Coordinates of C-alpha atoms in Angstrom, one line a residue:
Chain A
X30 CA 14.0 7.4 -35.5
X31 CA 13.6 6.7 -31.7
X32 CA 12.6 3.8 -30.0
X33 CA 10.1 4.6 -27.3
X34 CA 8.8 1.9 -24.5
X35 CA 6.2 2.5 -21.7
X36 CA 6.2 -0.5 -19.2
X37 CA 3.0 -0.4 -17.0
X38 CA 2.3 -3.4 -14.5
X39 CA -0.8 -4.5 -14.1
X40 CA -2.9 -4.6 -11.0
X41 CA 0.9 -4.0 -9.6
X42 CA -0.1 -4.0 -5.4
X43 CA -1.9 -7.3 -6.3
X44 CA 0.8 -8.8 -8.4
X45 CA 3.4 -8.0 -5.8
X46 CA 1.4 -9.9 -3.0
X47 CA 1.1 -12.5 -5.6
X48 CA 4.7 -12.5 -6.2
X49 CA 5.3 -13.2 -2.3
X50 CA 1.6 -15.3 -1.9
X51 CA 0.5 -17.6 -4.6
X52 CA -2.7 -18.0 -2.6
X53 CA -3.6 -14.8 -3.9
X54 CA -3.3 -16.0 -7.7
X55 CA -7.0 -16.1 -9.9
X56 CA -8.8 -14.8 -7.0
X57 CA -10.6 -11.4 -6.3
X58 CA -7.7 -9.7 -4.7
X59 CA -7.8 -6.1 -2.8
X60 CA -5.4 -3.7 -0.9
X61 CA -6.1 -1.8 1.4
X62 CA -5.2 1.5 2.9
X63 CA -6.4 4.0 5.0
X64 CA -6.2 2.2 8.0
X65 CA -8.1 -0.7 6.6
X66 CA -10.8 1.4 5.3
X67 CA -11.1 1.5 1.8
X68 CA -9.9 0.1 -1.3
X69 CA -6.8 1.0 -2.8
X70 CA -5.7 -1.5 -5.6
X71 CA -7.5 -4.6 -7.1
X72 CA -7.2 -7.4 -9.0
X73 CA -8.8 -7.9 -12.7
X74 CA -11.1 -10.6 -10.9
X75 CA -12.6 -8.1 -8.6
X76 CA -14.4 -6.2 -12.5
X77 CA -17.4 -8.3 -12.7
X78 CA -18.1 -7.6 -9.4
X79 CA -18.2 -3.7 -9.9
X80 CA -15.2 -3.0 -6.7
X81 CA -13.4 0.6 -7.4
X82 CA -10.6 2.1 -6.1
X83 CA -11.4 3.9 -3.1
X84 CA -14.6 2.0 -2.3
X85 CA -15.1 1.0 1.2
X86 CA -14.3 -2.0 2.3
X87 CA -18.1 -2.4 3.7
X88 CA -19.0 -2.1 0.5
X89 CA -16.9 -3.9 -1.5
X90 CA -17.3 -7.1 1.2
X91 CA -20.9 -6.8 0.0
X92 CA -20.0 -6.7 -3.8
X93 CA -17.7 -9.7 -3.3
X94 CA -18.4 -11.8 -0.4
X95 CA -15.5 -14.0 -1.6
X96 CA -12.9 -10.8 -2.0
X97 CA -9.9 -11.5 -0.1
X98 CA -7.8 -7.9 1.8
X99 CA -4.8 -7.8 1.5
X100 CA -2.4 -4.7 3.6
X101 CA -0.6 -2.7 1.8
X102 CA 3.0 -3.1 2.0
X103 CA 4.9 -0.1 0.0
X104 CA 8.0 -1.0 0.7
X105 CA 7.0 -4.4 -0.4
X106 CA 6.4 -2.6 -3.6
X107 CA 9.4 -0.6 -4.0
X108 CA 11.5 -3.4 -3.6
X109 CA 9.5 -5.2 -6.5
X110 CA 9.6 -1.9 -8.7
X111 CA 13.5 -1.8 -8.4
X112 CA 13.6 -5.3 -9.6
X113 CA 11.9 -4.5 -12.9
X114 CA 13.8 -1.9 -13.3
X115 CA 17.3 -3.5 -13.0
X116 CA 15.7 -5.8 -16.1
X117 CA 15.2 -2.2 -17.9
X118 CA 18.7 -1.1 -17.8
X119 CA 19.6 -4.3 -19.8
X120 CA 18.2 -2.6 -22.3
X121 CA 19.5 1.2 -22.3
X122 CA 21.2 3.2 -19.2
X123 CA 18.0 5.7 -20.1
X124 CA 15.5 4.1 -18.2
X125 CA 13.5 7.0 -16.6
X126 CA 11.2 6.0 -13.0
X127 CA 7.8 7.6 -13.9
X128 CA 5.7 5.7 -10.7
X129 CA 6.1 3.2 -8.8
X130 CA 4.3 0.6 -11.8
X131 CA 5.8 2.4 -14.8
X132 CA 8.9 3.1 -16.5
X133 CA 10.0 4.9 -19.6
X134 CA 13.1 3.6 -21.8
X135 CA 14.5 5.2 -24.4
X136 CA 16.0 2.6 -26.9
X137 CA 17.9 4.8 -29.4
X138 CA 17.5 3.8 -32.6
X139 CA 16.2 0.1 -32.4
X140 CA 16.9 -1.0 -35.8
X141 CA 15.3 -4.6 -34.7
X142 CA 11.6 -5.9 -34.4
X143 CA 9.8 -3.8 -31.8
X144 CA 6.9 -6.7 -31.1
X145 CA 10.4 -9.2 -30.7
X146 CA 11.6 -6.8 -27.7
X147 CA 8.5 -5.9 -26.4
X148 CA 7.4 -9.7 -25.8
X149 CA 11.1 -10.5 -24.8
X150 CA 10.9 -7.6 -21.7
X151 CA 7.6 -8.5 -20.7
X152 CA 8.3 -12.3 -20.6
X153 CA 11.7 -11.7 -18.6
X154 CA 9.7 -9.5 -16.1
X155 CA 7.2 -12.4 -15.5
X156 CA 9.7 -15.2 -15.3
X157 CA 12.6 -13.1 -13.2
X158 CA 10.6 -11.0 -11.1
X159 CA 7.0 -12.6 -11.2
X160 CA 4.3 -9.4 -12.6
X161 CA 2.6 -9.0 -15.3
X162 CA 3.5 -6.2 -17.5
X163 CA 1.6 -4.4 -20.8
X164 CA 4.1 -2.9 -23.0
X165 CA 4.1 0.0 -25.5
X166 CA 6.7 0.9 -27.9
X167 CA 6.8 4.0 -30.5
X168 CA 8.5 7.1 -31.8
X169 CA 7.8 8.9 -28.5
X170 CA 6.6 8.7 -25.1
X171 CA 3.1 9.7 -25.4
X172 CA 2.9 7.5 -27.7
X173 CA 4.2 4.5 -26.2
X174 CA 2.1 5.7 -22.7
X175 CA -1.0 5.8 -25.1
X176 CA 0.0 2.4 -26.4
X177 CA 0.6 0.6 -23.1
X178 CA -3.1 1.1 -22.2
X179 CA -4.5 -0.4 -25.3
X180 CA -4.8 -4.1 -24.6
X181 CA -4.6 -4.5 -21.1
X182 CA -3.6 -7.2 -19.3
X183 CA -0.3 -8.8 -20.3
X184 CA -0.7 -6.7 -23.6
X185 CA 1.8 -5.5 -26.1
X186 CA 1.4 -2.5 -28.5
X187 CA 3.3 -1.5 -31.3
X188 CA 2.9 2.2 -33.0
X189 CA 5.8 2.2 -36.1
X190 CA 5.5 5.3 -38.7
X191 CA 3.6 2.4 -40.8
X192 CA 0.6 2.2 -38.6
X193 CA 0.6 5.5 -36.8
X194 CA -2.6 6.8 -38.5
X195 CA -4.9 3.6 -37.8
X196 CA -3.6 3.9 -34.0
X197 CA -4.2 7.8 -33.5
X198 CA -8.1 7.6 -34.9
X199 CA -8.4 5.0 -32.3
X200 CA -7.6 6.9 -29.4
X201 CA -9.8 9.4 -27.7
X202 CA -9.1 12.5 -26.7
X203 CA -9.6 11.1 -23.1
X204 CA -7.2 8.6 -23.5
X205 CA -4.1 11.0 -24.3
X206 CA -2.0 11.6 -21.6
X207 CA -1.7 15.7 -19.9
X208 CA -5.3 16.0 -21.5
X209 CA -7.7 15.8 -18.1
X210 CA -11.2 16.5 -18.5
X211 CA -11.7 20.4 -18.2
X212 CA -9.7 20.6 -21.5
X213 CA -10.7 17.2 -23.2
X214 CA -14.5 19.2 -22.6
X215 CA -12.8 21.9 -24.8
X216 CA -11.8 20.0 -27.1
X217 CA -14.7 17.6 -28.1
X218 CA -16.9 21.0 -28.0
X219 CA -14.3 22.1 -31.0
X220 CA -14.9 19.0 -32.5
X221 CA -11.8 17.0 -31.6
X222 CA -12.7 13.3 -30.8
X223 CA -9.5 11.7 -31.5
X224 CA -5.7 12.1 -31.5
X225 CA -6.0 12.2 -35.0
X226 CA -8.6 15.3 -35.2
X227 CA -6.1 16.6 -32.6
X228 CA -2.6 16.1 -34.7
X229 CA -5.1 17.6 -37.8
X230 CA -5.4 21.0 -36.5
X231 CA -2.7 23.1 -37.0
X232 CA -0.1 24.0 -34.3
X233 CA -0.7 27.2 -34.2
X234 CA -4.3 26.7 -33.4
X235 CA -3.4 23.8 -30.2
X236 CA -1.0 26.2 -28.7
X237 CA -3.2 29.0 -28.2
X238 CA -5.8 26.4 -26.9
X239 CA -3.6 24.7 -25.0
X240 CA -0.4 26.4 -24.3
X241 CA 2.9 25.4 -24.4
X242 CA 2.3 21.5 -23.2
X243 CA -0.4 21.3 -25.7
X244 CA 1.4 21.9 -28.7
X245 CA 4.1 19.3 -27.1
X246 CA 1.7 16.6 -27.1
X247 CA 0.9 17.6 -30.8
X248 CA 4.6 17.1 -31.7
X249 CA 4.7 14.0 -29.8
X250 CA 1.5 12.3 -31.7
X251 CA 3.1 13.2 -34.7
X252 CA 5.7 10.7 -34.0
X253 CA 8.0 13.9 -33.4
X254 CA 10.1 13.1 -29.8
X255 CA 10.7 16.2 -28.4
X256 CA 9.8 15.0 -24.7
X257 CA 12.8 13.3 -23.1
X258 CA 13.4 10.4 -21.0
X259 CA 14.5 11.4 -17.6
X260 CA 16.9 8.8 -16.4
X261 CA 18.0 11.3 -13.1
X262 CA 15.0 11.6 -10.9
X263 CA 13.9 15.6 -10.0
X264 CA 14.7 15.9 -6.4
X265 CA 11.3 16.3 -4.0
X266 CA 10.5 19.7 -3.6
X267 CA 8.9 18.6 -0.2
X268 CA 8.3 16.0 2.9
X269 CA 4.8 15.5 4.1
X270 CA 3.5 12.7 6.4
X271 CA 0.0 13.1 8.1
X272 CA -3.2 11.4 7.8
X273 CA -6.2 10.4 9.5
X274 CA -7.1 10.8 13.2
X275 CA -8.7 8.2 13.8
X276 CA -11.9 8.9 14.4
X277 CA -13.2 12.9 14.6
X278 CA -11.9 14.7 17.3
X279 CA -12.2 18.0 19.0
X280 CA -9.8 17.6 21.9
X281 CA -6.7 19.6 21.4
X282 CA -4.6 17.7 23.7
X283 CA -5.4 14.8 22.0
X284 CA -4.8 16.0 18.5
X285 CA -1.5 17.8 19.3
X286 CA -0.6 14.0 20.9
X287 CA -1.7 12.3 17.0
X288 CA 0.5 15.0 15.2
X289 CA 3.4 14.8 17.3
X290 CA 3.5 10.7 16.0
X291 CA 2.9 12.5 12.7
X292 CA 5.8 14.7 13.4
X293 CA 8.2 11.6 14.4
X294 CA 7.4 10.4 10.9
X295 CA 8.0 13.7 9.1
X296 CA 11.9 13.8 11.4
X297 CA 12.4 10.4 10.3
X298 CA 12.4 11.1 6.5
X299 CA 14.0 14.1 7.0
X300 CA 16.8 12.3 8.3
X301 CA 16.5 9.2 6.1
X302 CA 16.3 11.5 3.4
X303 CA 19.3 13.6 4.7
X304 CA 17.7 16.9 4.1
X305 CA 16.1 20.0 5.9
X306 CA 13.7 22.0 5.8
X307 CA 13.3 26.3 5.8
X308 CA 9.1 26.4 6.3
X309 CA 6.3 23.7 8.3
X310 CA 3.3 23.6 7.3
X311 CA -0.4 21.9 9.2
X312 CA -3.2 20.9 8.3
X313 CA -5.9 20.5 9.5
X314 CA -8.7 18.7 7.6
X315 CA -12.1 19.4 9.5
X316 CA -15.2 16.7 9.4
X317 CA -16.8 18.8 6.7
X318 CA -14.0 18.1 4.4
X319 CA -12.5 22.4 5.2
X320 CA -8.9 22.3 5.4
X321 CA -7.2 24.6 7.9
X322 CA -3.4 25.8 7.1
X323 CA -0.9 27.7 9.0
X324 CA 2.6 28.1 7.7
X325 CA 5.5 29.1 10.0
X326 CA 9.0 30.0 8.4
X327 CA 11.6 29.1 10.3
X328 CA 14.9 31.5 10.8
X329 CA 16.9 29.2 9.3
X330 CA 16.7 25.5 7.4
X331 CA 16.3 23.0 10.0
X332 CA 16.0 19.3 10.6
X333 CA 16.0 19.4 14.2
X334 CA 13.0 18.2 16.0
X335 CA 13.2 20.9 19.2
X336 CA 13.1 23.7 16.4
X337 CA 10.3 22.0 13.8
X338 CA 8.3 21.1 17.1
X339 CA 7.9 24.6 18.5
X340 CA 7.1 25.9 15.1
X341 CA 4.3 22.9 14.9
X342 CA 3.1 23.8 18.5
X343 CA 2.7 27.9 16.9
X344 CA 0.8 26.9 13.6
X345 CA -1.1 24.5 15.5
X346 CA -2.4 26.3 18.0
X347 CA -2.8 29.0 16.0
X348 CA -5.3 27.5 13.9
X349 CA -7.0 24.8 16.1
X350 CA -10.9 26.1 16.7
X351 CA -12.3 24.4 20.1
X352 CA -15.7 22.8 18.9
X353 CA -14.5 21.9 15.9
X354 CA -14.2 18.3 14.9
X355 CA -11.2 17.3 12.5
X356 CA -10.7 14.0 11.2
X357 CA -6.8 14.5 9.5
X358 CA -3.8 16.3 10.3
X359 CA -0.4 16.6 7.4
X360 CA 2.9 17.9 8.1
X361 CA 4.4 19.1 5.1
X362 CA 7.8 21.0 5.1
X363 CA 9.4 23.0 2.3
X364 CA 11.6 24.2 0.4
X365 CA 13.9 21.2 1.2
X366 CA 17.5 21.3 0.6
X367 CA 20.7 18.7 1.2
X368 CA 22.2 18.9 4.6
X369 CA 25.4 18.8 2.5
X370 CA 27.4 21.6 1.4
X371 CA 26.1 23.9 3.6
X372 CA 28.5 26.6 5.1
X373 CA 28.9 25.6 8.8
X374 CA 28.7 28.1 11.2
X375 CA 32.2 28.8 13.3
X376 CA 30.4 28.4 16.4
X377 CA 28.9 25.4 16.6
X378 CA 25.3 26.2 18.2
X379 CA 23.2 24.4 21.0
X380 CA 25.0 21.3 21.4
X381 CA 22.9 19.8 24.2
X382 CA 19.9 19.5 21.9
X383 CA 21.6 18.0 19.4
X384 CA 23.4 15.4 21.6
X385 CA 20.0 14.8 23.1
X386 CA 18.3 14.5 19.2
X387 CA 21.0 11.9 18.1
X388 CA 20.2 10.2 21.4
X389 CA 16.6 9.8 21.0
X390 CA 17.3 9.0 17.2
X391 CA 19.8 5.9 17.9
X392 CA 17.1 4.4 20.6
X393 CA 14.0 4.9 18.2
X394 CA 16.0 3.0 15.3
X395 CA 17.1 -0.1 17.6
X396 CA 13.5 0.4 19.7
X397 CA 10.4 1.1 17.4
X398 CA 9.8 4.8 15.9
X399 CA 7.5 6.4 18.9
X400 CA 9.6 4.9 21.8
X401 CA 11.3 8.2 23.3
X402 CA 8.4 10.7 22.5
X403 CA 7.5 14.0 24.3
X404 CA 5.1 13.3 27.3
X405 CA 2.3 15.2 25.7
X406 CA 1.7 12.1 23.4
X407 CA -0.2 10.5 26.8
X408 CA -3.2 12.3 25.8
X409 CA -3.6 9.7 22.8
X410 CA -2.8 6.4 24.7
X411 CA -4.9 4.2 22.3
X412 CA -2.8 5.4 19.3
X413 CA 0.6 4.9 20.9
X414 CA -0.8 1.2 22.6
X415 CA -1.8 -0.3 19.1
X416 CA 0.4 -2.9 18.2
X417 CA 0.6 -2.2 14.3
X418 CA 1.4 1.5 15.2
X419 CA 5.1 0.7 15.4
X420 CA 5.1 -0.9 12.0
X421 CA 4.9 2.5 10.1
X422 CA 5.3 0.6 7.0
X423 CA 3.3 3.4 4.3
X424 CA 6.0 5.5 4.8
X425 CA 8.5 5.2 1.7
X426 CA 10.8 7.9 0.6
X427 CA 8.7 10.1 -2.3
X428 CA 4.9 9.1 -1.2
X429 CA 2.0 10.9 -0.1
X430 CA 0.5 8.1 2.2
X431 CA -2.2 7.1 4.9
Chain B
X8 CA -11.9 -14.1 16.8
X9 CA -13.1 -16.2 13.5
X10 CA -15.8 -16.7 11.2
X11 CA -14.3 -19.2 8.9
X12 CA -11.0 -19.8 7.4
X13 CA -9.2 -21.0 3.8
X14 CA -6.9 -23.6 3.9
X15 CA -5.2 -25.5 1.2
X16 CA -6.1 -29.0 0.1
X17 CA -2.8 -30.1 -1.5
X18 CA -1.1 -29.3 2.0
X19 CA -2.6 -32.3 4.0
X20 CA -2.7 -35.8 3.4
X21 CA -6.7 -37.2 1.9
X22 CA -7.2 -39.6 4.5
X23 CA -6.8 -36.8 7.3
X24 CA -9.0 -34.8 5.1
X25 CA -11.9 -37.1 4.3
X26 CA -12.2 -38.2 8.1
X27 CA -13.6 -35.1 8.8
X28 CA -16.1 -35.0 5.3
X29 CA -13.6 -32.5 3.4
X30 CA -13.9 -34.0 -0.1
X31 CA -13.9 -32.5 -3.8
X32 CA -11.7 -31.3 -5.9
X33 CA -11.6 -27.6 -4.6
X34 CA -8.1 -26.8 -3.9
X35 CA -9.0 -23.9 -2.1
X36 CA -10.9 -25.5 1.3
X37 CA -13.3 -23.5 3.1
X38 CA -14.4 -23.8 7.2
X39 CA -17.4 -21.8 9.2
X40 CA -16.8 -21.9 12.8
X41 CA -20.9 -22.3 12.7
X42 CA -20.6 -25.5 10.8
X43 CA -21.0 -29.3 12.9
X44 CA -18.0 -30.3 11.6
X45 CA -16.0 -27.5 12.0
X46 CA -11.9 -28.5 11.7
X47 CA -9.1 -26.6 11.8
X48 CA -5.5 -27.5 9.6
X49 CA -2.7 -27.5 11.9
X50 CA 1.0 -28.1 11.5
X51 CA 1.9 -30.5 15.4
X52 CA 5.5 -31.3 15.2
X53 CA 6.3 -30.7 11.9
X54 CA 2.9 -32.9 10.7
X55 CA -0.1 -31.3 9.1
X56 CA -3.4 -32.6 10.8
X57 CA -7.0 -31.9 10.3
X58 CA -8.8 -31.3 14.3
X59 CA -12.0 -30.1 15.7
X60 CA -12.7 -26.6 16.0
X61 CA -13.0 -26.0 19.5
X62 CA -16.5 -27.3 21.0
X63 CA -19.8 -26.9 20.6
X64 CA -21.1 -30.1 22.2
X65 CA -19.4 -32.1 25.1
X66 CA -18.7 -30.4 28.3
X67 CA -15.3 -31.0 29.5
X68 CA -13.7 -29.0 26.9
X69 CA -14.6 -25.2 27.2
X70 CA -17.4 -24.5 24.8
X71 CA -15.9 -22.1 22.5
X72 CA -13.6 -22.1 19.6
X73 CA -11.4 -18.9 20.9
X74 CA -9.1 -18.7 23.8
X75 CA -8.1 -15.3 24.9
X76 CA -4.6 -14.4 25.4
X77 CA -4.9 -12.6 28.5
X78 CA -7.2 -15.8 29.7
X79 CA -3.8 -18.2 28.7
X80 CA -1.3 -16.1 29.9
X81 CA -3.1 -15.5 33.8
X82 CA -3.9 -19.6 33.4
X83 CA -7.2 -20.1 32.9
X84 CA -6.6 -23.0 31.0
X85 CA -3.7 -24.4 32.9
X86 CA -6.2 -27.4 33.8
X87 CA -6.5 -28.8 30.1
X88 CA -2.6 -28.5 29.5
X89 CA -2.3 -26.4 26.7
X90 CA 0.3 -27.0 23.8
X91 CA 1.1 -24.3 21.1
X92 CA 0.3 -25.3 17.5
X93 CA 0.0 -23.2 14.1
X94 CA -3.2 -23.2 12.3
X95 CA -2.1 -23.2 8.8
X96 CA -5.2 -21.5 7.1
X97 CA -4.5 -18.7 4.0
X98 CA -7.1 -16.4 4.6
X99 CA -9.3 -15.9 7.5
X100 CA -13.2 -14.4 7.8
X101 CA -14.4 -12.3 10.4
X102 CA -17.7 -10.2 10.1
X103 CA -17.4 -10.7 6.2
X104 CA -14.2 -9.9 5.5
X105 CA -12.1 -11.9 4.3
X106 CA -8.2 -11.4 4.9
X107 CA -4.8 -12.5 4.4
X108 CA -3.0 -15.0 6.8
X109 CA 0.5 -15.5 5.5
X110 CA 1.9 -17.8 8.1
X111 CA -1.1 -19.0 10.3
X112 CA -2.8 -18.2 13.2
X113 CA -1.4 -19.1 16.4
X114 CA -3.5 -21.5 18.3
X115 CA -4.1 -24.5 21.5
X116 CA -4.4 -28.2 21.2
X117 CA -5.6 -29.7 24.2
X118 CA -6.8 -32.9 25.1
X119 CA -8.9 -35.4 27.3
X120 CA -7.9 -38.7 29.0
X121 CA -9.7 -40.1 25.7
X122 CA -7.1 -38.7 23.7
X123 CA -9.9 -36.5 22.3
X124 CA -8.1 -33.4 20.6
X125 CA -9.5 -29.6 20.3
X126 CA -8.1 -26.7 18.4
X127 CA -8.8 -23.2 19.8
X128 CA -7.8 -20.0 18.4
X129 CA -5.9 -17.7 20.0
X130 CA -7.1 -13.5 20.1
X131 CA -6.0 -10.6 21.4
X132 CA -7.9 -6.8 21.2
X133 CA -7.8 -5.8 18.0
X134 CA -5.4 -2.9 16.4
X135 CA -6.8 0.1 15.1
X136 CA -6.5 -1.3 11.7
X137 CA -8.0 -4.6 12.7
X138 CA -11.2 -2.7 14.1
X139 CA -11.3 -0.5 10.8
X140 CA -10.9 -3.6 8.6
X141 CA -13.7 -5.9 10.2
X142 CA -15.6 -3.9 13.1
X143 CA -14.7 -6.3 15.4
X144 CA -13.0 -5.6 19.0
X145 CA -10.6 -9.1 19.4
X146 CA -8.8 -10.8 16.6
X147 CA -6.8 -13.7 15.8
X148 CA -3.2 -13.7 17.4
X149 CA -1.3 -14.1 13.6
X150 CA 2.6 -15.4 13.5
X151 CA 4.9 -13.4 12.3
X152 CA 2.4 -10.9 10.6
X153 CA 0.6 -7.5 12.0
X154 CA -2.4 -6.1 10.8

């Protein structure tokens, strides 16, 4: 029988300023993102005071007049994240990296007492790395997901073949993980309430109400492990970086200035992340909330900026509509592939661009990210001027960010 | 620019904190600019002292509790002899928001011929993020952090 374990941090942006800011400890804690605007993690103190994520920070200010903002810090994060996960692999080499907070390991057969190891992980995480982590061990990984919810914060649930019934008439249909709420509607109109009504039907029944990933998760309630634990992480399917304008904006100068920074982002993972790219995408997110795309294939995969910029310059200006406001702008580029192990051409094309690229690149890694940029970025002055602007420091490898 | 600031107790000695009224057993101390007896915490030399907040009352010190960078840097202030000092607070307050300071904030000390001693904050305009975060235009010069 396998040994399952789901390892969720709690209030994990908080914790890891905590880590780095004892300060911070037993007060109401929030991060923030989106330039400062709204509330993007909080602390278990902020709950009596009714703060969400996503709230503004006007708002929450009002909620708590006490609340202390914190900035995010991702990388911050990351680092913290890879420190956990170095205690996993103590454990088993099978340690898969769902999200940034949560991790799967697959045990093997762990003839020994599931509580003893789940309090023995969780107290080496708090002493050796400094967060606080709920802990959920079973027969599979929905299980042990399901589990690691259940008694929140610092919590530890154990599901064994012995107890499996009690736990699944506990859970809610809600609470199961790859149910969202258009199907947990269909579900509770059938008359399933539980994991348990849900593991009652038969499988024939799920699958043709659910499909394929239905009748998975009834397998995996069962305490049948048929979903494995991916220790090799898929590889992205695509860069992005974008967000908001600062502010709404109908000047086309002034926008093509904002995603040219956007685009010095989206070269810099390209690079970092030693890849290319064979399409660009924009868009264009207007002040009603409308989003405007234009997609422009390019002849061949491509991670230099000349090439990505003039395709940019086409979609943009092939979708920008003077008297229109917009408030964000995303890059996103795919399919992506390795700049390895691609056949090299016998002529070795446009040289002078490239010497010029690798140029620019060595000077904005010793200089600060914007400092050679093309001269149409004067139209945004104030963006380029701003101090914290250099500090790009939302944009981590893998993250969709403001 | 600053509302109030969070400083903590166990930091400075209790005789530099009960000369200016800061009693209790709160480790977590709390200033308003807009109090009488408004201090600031700052590390001089190595030594954590407990000084006035700029001035709200006598006349020979300038009647603020902010200096402006740009003011400092063309000498404005050149008269009172500036020195540099770190104001050693955790958090800081500005139009209700409250937010992290993880070094301190950098500051002035000056003095009179009566060995009177003032505290100013330093500010600068604000980044975009600043402006976001509090509303306000100018903010507090932080060390070694960017917001």
């Amino acid at each position: 029988m396998k040994t399952i374990g789901h390892i969720d941090a709690d209030c994990f942006y908080v914790s890891c300023e905590r880590v780095r800011d004892p300060f911070l400890k037993n007060k109401p804690v929030v991060v923030l993102g989106n330039q400062g605007a709204c509330v993007i993690a909080k602390s278990y103190e902020t709950k009596i005071f009714g703060i969400t994520v996503g709230m503004p920070v006007w708002q929450a200010k009002k909620a708590c007049p006490t609340l202390i903002c914190v900035k995010r810090d991702f990388a911050w994060y990351e680092v913290i994240s890879e420190a956990m996960r170095q205690v996993f692999r103590r454990y088993s080499d099978c340690v898969e990296y769902y999200s940034i907070d949560e991790s799967f390991i697959d045990f093997g057969e762990y003839p020994k007492s599931w509580v003893t190891l789940a309090k023995t992980i969780q107290n080496e995480i708090m002493e050796e790395v400094g967060i606080p982590v709920s802990v959920g061990i079973g027969m599979t990984r929905i299980i042990a997901k399901i589990g690691s919810d259940k008694n929140k914060p610092f919590g530890v649930c154990i599901v064994t073949p012995k107890n499996i019934t009690k736990f699944l008439k506990e859970v809610t249909i809600q609470e199961i993980p790859g149910i969202g709420s258009k199907l947990s509607e269909k579900l509770l109109m059938r008359k399933i309430n539980t994991a348990f009504d849900y593991i009652k039907k038969p499988s024939p029944y799920i699958k043709k109400l659910l499909h394929k990933p239905g009748e998975e998760i009834w397998y995996e309630l069962q305490g049948k492990s048929i979903l494995p634990i991916r220790s090799i992480r898929p590889e992205h399917k695509v860069v992005s970086r974008g967000g908001s304008l600062w502010g709404r904006h109908g000047n086309q100068d002034y926008i093509w200035a904002f995603l040219l920074r956007h685009l010095e982002r989206f070269m810099d993972a390209l690079w970092k992340q030693e890849v290319e790219i064979k399409s660009i995408m924009i868009v264009l997110i207007a002040e009603n909330g409308i989003p405007f795309k234009a997609i422009v294939p390019l002849p061949d995969y491509s991670n230099s900026y000349l090439d990505l910029m003039k395709a940019l310059k086409s979609a943009f200006f092939h979708i920008f509509s003077p008297g229109t406001k917009y408030v964000m702008a995303h890059i996103v580029g795919t399919p992506i592939r390795s700049i390895y192990g691609k056949q090299m051409s016998i002529l070795e094309k446009d040289t002078k661009s490239k010497k010029w690229t690798n140029l620019k690149q060595t000077l904005n890694k010793q200089f600060g990210l914007f400092t050679v940029r093309s001269g149409a970025t004067a139209y945004a002055p104030d963006v380029f001027s701003d101090k914290a602007g250099d500090v790009e420091i939302s944009d981590l490898e893998g993250k969709f960010c403001f | 620019m600053c509302d109030a600031i969070r400083f903590s107790r166990s930091e400075f000695p209790n005789e530099e904190l009960f000369r200016f009224g800061l009693r209790g057993n709160n480790e977590d101390i709390k200033v308003s600019y807009f109090a009488n007896n408004a201090v600031l915490p700052v590390l001089i030399h190595g030594e954590s002292k407990i000084i006035p907040w700029g001035n709200k009352k006598q006349t020979h010190f300038p009647k603020t509790g902010f200096c402006k960078w740009e003011a400092l840097i063309s000498g404005g202030w050149q008269w009172l002899k500036p020195r540099a000092v770190l104001i050693v607070v955790k958090a800081a307050q500005l139009n209700g928001v409250w937010f992290q300071v993880k070094k301190g904030i950098k500051g002035i000390l000056v003095e009179d011929k009566k060995r009177n001693k003032r505290v100013y904050i330093l500010t600068e305009p604000s980044t975009h993020y600043f402006k976001i975060m509090t509303g306000s235009m100018r903010m507090p010069i932080l060390e070694d952090q960017m917001l």
